[in-house]
Each structure stands twice: as structure tokens, then as C-alpha cells.
Short mmCIF file of C-alpha atoms in Angstrom, two decimals:
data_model
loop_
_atom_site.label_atom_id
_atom_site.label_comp_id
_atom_site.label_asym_id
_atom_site.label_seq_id
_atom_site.Cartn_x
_atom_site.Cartn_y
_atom_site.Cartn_z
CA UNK A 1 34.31 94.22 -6.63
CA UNK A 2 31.09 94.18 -5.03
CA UNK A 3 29.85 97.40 -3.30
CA UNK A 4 28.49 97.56 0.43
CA UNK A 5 25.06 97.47 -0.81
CA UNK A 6 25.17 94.44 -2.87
CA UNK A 7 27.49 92.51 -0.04
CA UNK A 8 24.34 93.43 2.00
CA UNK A 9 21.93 92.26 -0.27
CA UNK A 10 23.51 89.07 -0.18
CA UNK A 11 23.96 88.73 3.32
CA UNK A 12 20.45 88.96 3.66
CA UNK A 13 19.06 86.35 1.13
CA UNK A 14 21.84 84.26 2.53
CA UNK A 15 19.49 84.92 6.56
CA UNK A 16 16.72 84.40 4.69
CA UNK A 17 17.67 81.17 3.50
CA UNK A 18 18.85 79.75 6.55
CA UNK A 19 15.89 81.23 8.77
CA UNK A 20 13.16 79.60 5.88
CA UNK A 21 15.03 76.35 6.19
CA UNK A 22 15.24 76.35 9.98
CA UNK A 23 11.61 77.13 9.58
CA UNK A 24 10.63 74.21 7.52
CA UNK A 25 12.60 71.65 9.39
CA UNK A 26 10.97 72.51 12.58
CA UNK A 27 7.57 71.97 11.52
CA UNK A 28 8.94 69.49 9.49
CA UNK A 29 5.53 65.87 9.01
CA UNK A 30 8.30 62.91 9.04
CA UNK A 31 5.70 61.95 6.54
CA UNK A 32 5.86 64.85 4.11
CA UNK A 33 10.13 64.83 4.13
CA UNK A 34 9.86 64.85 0.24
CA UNK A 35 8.33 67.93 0.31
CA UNK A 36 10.40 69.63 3.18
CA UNK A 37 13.35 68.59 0.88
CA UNK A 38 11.93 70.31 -2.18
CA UNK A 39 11.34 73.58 -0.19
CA UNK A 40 14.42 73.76 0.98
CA UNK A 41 15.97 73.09 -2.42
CA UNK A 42 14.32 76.38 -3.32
CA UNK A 43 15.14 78.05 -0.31
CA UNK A 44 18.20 77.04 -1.81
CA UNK A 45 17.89 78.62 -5.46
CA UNK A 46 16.77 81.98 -4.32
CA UNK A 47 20.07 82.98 -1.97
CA UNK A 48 22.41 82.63 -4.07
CA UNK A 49 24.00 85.61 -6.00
CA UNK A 50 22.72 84.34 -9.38
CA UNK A 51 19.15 83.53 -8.12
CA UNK A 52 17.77 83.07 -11.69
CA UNK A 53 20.41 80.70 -13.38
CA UNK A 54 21.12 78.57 -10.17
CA UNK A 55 20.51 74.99 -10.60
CA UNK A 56 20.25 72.52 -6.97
CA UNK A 57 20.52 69.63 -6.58
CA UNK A 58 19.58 67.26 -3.64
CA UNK A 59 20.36 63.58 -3.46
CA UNK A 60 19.94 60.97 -0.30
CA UNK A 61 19.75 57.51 -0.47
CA UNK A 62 15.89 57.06 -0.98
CA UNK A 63 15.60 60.95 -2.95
CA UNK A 64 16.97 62.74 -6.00
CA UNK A 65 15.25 66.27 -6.20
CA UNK A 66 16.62 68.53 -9.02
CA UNK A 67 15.62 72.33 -9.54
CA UNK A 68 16.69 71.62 -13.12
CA UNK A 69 17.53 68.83 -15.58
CA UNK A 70 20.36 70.67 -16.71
CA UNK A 71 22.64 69.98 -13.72
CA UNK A 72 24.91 68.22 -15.62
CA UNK A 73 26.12 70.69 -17.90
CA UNK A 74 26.90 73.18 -14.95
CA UNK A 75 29.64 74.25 -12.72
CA UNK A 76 28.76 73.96 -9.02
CA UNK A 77 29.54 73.94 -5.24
CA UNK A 78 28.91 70.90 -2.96
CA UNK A 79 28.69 69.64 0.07
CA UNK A 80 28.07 66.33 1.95
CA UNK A 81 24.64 65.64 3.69
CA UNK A 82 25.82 62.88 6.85
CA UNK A 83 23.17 60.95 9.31
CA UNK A 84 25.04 59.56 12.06
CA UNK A 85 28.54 60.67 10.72
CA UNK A 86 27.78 58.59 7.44
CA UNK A 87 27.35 60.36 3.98
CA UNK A 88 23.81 60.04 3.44
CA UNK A 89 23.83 62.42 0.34
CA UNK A 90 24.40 65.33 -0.93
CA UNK A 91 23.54 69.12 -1.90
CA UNK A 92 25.20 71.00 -4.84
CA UNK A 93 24.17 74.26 -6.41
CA UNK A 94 25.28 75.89 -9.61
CA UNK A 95 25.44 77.74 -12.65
CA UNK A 96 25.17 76.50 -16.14
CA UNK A 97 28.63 76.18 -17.28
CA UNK A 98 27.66 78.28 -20.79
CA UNK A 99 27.56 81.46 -18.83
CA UNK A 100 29.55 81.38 -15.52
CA UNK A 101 32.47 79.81 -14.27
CA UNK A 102 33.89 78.96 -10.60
CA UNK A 103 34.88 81.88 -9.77
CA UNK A 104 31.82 83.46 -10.00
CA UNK A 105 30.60 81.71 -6.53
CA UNK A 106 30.58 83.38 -3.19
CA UNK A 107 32.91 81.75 -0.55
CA UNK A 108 29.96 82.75 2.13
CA UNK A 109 27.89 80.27 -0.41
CA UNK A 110 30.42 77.67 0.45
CA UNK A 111 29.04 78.49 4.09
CA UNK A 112 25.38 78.62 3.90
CA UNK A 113 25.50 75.17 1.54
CA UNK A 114 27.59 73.10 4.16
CA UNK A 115 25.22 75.09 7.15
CA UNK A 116 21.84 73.61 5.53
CA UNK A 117 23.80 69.94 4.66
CA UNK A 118 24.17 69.60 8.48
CA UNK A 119 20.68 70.87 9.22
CA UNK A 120 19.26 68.35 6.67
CA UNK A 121 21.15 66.20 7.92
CA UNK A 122 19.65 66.71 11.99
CA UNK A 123 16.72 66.14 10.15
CA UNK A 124 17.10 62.66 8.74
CA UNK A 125 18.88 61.84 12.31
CA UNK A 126 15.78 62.78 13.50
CA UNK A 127 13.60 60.83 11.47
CA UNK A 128 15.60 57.66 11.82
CA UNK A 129 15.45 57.79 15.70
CA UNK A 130 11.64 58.33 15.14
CA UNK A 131 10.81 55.30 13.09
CA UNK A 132 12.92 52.78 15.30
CA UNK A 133 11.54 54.03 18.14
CA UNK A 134 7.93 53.26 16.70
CA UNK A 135 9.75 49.96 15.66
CA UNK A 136 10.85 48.81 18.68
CA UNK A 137 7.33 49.76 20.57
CA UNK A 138 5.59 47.87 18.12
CA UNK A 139 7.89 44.89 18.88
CA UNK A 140 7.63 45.24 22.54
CA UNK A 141 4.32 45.69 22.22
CA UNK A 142 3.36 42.24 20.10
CA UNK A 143 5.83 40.45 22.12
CA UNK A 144 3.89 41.46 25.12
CA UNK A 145 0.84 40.29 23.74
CA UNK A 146 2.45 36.99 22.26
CA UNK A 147 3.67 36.22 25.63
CA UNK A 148 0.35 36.30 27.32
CA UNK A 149 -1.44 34.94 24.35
CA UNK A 150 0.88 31.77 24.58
CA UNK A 151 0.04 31.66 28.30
CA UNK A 152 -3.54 30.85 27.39
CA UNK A 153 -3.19 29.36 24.06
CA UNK A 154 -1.02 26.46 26.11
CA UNK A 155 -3.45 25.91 28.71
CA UNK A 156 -6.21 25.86 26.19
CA UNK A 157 -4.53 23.21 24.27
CA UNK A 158 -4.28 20.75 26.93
CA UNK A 159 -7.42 21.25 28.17
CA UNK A 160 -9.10 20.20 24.81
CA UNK A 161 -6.45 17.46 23.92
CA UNK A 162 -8.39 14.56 25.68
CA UNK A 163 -11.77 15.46 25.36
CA UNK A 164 -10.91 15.81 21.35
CA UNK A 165 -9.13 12.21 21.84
CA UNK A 166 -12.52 10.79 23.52
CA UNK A 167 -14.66 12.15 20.55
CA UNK A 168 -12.27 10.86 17.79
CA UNK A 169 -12.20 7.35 19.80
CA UNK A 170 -15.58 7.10 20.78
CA UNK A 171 -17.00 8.10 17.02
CA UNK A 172 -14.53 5.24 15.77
CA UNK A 173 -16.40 2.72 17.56
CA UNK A 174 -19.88 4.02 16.86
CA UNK A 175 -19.35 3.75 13.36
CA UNK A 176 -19.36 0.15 13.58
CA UNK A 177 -22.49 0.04 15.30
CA UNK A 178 -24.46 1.95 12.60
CA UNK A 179 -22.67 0.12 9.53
CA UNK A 180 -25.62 0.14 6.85
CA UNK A 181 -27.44 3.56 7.92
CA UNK A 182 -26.31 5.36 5.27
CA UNK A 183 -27.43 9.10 6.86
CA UNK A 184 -25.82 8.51 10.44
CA UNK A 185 -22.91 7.49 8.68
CA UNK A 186 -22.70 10.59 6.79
CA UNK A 187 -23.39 12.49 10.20
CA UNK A 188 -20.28 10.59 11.73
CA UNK A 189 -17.71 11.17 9.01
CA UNK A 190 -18.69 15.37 10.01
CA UNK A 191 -18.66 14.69 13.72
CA UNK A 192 -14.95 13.02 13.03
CA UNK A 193 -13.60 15.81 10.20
CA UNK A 194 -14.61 18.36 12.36
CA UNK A 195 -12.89 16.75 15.44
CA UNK A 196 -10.25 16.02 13.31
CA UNK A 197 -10.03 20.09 12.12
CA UNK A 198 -10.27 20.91 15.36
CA UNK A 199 -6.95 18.57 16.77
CA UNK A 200 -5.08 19.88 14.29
CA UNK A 201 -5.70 23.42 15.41
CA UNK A 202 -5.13 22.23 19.10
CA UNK A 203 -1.83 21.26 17.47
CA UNK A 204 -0.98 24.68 15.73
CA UNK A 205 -2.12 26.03 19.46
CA UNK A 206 0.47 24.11 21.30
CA UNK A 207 3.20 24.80 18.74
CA UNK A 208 2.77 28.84 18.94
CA UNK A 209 2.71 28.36 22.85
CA UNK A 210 5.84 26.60 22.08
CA UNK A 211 5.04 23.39 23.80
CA UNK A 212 5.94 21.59 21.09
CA UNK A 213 9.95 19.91 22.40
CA UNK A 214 12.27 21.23 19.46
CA UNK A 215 15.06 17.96 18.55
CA UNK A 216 17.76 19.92 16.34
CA UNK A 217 20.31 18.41 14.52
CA UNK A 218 22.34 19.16 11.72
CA UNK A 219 21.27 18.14 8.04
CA UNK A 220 20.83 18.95 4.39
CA UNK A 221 17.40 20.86 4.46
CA UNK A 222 17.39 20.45 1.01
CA UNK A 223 15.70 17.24 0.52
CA UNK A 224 13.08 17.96 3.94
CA UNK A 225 12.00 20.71 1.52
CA UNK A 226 11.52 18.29 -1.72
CA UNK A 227 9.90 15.90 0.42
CA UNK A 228 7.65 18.61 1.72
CA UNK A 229 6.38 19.59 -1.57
CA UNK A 230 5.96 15.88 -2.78
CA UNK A 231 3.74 15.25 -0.03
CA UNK A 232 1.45 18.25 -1.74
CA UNK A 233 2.05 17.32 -4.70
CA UNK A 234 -1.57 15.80 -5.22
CA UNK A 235 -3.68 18.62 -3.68
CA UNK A 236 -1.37 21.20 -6.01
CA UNK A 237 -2.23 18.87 -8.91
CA UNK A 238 -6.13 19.01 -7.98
CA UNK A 239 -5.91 23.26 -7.72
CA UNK A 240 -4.15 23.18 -10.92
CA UNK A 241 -1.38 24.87 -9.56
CA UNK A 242 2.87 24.28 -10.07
CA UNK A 243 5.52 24.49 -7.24
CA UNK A 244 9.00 24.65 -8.72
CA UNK A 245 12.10 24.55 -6.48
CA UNK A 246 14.98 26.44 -7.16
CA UNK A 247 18.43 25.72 -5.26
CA UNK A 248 21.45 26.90 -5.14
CA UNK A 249 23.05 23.66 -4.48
CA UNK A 250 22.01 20.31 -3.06
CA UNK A 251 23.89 19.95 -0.48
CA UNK A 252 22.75 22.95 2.45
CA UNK A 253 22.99 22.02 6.04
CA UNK A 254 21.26 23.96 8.90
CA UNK A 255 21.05 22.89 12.36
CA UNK A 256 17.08 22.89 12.62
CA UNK A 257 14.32 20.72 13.54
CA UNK A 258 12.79 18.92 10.84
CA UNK A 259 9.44 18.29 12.12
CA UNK A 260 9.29 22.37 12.45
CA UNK A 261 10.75 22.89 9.32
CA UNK A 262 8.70 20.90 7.46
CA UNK A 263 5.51 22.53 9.62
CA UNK A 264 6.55 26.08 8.08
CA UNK A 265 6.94 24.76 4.58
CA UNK A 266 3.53 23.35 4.64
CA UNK A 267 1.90 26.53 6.33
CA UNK A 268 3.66 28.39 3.75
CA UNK A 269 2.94 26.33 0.42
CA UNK A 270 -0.57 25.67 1.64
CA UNK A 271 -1.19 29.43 2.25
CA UNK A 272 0.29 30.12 -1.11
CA UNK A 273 -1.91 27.62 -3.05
CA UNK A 274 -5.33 28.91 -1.03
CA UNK A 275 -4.77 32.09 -2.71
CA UNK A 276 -3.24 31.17 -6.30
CA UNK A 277 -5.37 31.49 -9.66
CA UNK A 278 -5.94 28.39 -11.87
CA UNK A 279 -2.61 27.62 -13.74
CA UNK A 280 -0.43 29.19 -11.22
CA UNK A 281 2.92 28.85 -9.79
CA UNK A 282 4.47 29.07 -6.73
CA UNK A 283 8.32 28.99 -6.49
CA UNK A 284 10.18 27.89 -3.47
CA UNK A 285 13.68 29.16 -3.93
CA UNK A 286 16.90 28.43 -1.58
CA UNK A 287 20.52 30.19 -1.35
CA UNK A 288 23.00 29.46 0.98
CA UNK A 289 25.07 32.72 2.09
CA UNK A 290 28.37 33.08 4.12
CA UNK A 291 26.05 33.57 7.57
CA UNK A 292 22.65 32.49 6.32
CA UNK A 293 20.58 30.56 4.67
CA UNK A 294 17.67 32.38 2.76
CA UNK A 295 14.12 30.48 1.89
CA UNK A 296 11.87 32.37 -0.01
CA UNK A 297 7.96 31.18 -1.05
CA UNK A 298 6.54 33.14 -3.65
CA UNK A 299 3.03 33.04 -5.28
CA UNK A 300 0.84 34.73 -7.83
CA UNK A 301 -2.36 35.52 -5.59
CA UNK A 302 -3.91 38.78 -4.89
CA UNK A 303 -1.19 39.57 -2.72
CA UNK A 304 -1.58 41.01 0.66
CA UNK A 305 -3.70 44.48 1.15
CA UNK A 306 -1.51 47.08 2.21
CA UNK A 307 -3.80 48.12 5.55
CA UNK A 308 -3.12 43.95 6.80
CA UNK A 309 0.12 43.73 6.09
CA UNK A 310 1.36 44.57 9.64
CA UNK A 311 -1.19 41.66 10.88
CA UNK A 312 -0.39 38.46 8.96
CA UNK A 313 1.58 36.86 11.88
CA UNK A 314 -0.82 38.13 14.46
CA UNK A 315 -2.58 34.62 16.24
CA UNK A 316 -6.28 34.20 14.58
CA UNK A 317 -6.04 36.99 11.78
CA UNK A 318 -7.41 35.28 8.97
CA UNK A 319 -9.28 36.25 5.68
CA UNK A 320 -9.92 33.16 4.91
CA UNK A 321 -14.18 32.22 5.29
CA UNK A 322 -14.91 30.58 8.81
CA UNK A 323 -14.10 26.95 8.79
CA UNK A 324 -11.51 27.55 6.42
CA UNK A 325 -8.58 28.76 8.21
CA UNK A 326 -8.04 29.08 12.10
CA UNK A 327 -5.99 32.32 11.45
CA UNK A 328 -2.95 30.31 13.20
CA UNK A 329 -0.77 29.03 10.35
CA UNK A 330 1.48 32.42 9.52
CA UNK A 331 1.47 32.49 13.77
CA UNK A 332 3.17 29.20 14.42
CA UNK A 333 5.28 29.35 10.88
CA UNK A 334 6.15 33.25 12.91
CA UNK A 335 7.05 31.58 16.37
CA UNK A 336 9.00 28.47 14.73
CA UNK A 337 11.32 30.58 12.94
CA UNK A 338 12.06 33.22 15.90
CA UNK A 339 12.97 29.75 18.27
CA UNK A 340 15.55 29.36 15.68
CA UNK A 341 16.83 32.86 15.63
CA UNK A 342 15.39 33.18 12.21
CA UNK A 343 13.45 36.42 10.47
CA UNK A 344 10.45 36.47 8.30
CA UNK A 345 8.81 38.75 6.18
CA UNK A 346 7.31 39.34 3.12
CA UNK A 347 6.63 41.47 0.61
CA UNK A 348 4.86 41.87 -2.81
CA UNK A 349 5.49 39.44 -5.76
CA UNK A 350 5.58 41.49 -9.33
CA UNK A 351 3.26 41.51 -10.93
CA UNK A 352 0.76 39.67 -8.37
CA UNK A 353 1.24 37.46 -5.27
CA UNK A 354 3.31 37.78 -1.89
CA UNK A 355 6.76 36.97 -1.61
CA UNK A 356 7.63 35.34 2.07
CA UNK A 357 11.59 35.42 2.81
CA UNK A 358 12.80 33.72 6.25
CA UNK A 359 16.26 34.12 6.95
CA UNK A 360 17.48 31.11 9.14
CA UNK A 361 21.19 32.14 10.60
CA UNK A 362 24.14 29.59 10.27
CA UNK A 363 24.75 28.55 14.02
#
């Protein structure tokens, strides 16, 4: 039987605890919650009656923090950590099983344990709300800027088309004028490449301002994607680099345009070659789900630096030297996919490259 005193003492570390973890979570950096956990794992250890033998545990879904290795050889009390009314993890503290048993727990421990579950629990609530609402601003925020940009971007590309048609024509017939001059003919094959670079960006213009007419119909994508990577087939050849296809089955239908489709496979396995080493491979891989169908391009490049990540779909980011890239492709592959109420995103390949997986849904 415990005396006033002691029943005291404990009351207090149990205050303690709770007023430390308050504490913590309050001034809680969303950035640091690793740390926040840990402390309050601590907090933890030191209320309970047993302070020097108790063992915590904490466990969510992206976190395991342990006071002790020797967690599994104990007896312990637990309780549930929920975000959103869903189990999200849990806490447990205890005693190794050598020296105590169950009894030897306070049923105000029982308390305090499912008292800082809930707060830790507010916390991760907390956090959650946080992130999607950065999420969501971000999203307003580049559709916003999408919407204008295509605004321009579509009166742009008519405004070039003919005078880009004139200078293709008009350099056509010139060159038969000069046949034999060696130098203006060199001269006119750059006046026509360059015209030529620059229609196909007018192009890439007009289909992120989406005034490119979609034609959808139902059919297998699976040989629109062979097809695609047959028609590269020569320039992977002359980079010394592989594209393998892996499918699921031959037979996977999708109510798409093919043009488009075909325009994001080509963005896609042309991006992926730009940046792959001598010898290496890129791997187009397709799997047909109950809801969705799931295309994924993979390479073995130097992968994507973690400060442009967030940028890669943004119209005219490029890395790419100037004259190399209009910083357009990953924009119109980005604005094809949403018109079909598709996803994209990517992530890194192990142990190099970037892994880009569009999600088309079933309609």
C-alpha cells in the first residue's frame, strides 16, 4: 500500500508529464515531429512509478521510436494513437518482464498514457490539415498561373503559325535557286532546322493551351506504345541506349486519344534518353488495375535534384543548354494527361534515374 507521500509523488510526475508534453506540442516545428515524438517518449519514461526500468514505445505509420531495444521481453500498458478517428499508432510503456509483472502498474498510468495518445494524436491532426492546406494552395496557385499562361501561350501560337509557314515555304523555293552554292546552301538547311525547331515548339505551345481538338476512342494502347518506341528505335540505337517494354497483358483498352498518347510517350522516352549514360536502359512498363491503368517510364540518368523537383511540369523550366530543349515537353505531357483525368508524377529510380508514373483512370 502506498503512503500519502508517495501517491503524491506520483501525482506530480504524472502533472509533470502531461504539462512537458502539452509544452512540446505547442511549440511543436511540423518539421522537427521526430523529435517532438522522442521528447515526449521521455516525458513518458520519467512519470511512471518505475522511472528507471520503464521501457516506451512509440509507433505511427511513418515512426517507430523505442526508449529501449528490450521492449519485447517486457510487460506493458497501451494505448491507441488515432488521427481523424483512425488508429494511426500507438504508445506502450513497460517494465522488463524479469523483474515486474502487471500488477505492478498504476491504473492513473492507464490515464496519463491514453491522455498523451489523444494529444499526439491532435498533433498529427494538426499536421495533416497543415500540409494539405499548403497542397491545395500550391495547386490553386499553379493552376492560376497555367490558366493565364495558356491564355498567352494560345495567342502566341497562332500568331507565329503563318509567318513560320511563309519561312519554311519561301526557304523551299530559294533552295532551288542557289542549287550549286555550296555555303548558301548550308545557310538554308539552318534557316529551315531552325524554323522547323521552332514549329514544333509552336506545336507543343498550342497543345499546353489545349488548342489541340482531342478525338477519343476506345483501343488497345498497347500496340500505340510499341509503335511509339519503334519509331525511336534508331535515335535510341545511335545514343547507345535500350527501351524494354514490360506488359501485363496485350490486350489493354483505354478510351484516349492516340495522337496525345503517343505525344506523351515521346516527350517521355525522349526526355529519358537526353539524360541516360552510354549502355543504358529505359523501361516502359504497363499494368492494367480494376480502375486504372498505370504507365510508368523509368531511366538511369542523374535523376532529378531534389530543390527542382516541384518544377519539372512548370511551362519553360528546362536544364537542358539553350537550343536544346524549349522547357515545354514535361508541360504538355502534364496538361495531356490532366484532359484525361489522369495523374503524373515521379520519383527517383534506385540506384540512378527518375521514375515517371501516370495513372490514366478507366472511364
Amino acid at each position: 500500500m502506498h503512503t500519502a507521500e508517495e501517491k503524491l509523488r506520483e501525482r506530480i510526475k504524472e502533472l509533470t508529464c502531461l504539462y512537458e508534453v502539452t509544452s512540446l506540442i505547442v511549440n511543436c516545428d511540423y518539421e522537427q515531429i521526430e523529435e517532438v515524438l522522442r521528447a515526449i517518449a521521455h516525458c513518458l519514461q520519467r512519470a511512471w512509478q518505475f522511472d528507471a526500468d520503464a521501457l516506451v514505445e512509440l509507433q505511427t505509420s511513418s515512426l517507430n521510436i523505442k526508449t529501449d531495444e528490450e521492449m519485447g521481453k517486457s510487460v506493458f500498458l497501451q494505448s491507441s494513437i488515432k488521427v481523424f478517428n483512425e488508429q494511426e499508432g500507438f504508445i506502450r510503456v513497460g517494465y522488463p518482464s524479469s523483474k515486474y509483472t502487471r500488477s505492478d502498474f498504476l491504473i492513473e498510468e492507464q490515464r496519463l498514457l491514453d491522455n498523451v495518445c489523444l494529444e499526439v494524436g491532435n498533433l498529427l491532426e494538426r499536421k495533416e490539415i497543415k500540409e494539405n492546406q499548403v497542397d491545395i494552395r500550391r495547386q490553386v496557385e499553379q493552376a492560376d498561373r497555367l490558366r493565364i499562361l495558356g491564355e498567352i501561350t494560345a495567342g502566341i501560337a497562332h500568331e507565329l503559325n503563318t509567318p513560320l509557314a511563309n519561312i519554311l515555304g519561301f526557304a523551299e523555293l530559294l533552295r532551288e535557286r542557289i542549287e550549286g552554292d555550296a555555303d548558301a546552301e548550308k545557310d538554308l538547311d539552318k534557316i529551315i532546322s531552325n524554323a522547323i525547331f521552332s514549329r514544333e515548339v509552336v506545336k507543343k505551345l498550342m497543345f499546353f493551351a489545349c488548342e489541340m481538338p482531342q478525338e477519343r476512342a476506345r483501343v488497345n494502347i498497347v500496340p500505340i506504345i510499341k509503335d511509339a518506341i519503334d519509331l525511336l528505335g534508331t535515335t535510341l540505337s545511335r545514343n547507345e541506349v535500350s527501351c524494354e517494354l514490360e506488359v501485363g497483358q496485350e490486350n489493354i483498352t483505354l478510351k484516349i486519344d492516340k495522337i496525345q498518347l503517343t505525344q506523351v510517350l515521346f516527350n517521355l522516352i525522349v526526355n529519358a534518353l537526353y539524360f541516360s549514360p552510354p549502355k543504358g536502359k529505359i523501361v516502359v512498363a504497363v499494368r492494367e488495375h480494376q480502375e486504372t491503368v498505370v504507365l510508368k517510364i523509368s531511366d538511369e540518368g542523374i535523376g532529378i535534384p531534389e530543390d527542382m523537383a516541384n518544377k519539372v511540369f512548370d511551362p519553360f523550366f528546362t536544364t537542358k543548354p539553350v537550343g536544346e530543349g524549349s522547357g515545354l515537353g514535361l508541360s504538355v505531357v502534364h496538361g495531356i494527361v490532366k484532359s484525361h483525368q489522369g495523374t503524373i508524377k515521379h520519383m527517383p529510380n534506385s540506384p540512378s534515374g527518375t521514375i515517371f508514373t501516370i495513372e490514366f483512370p478507366k472511364l
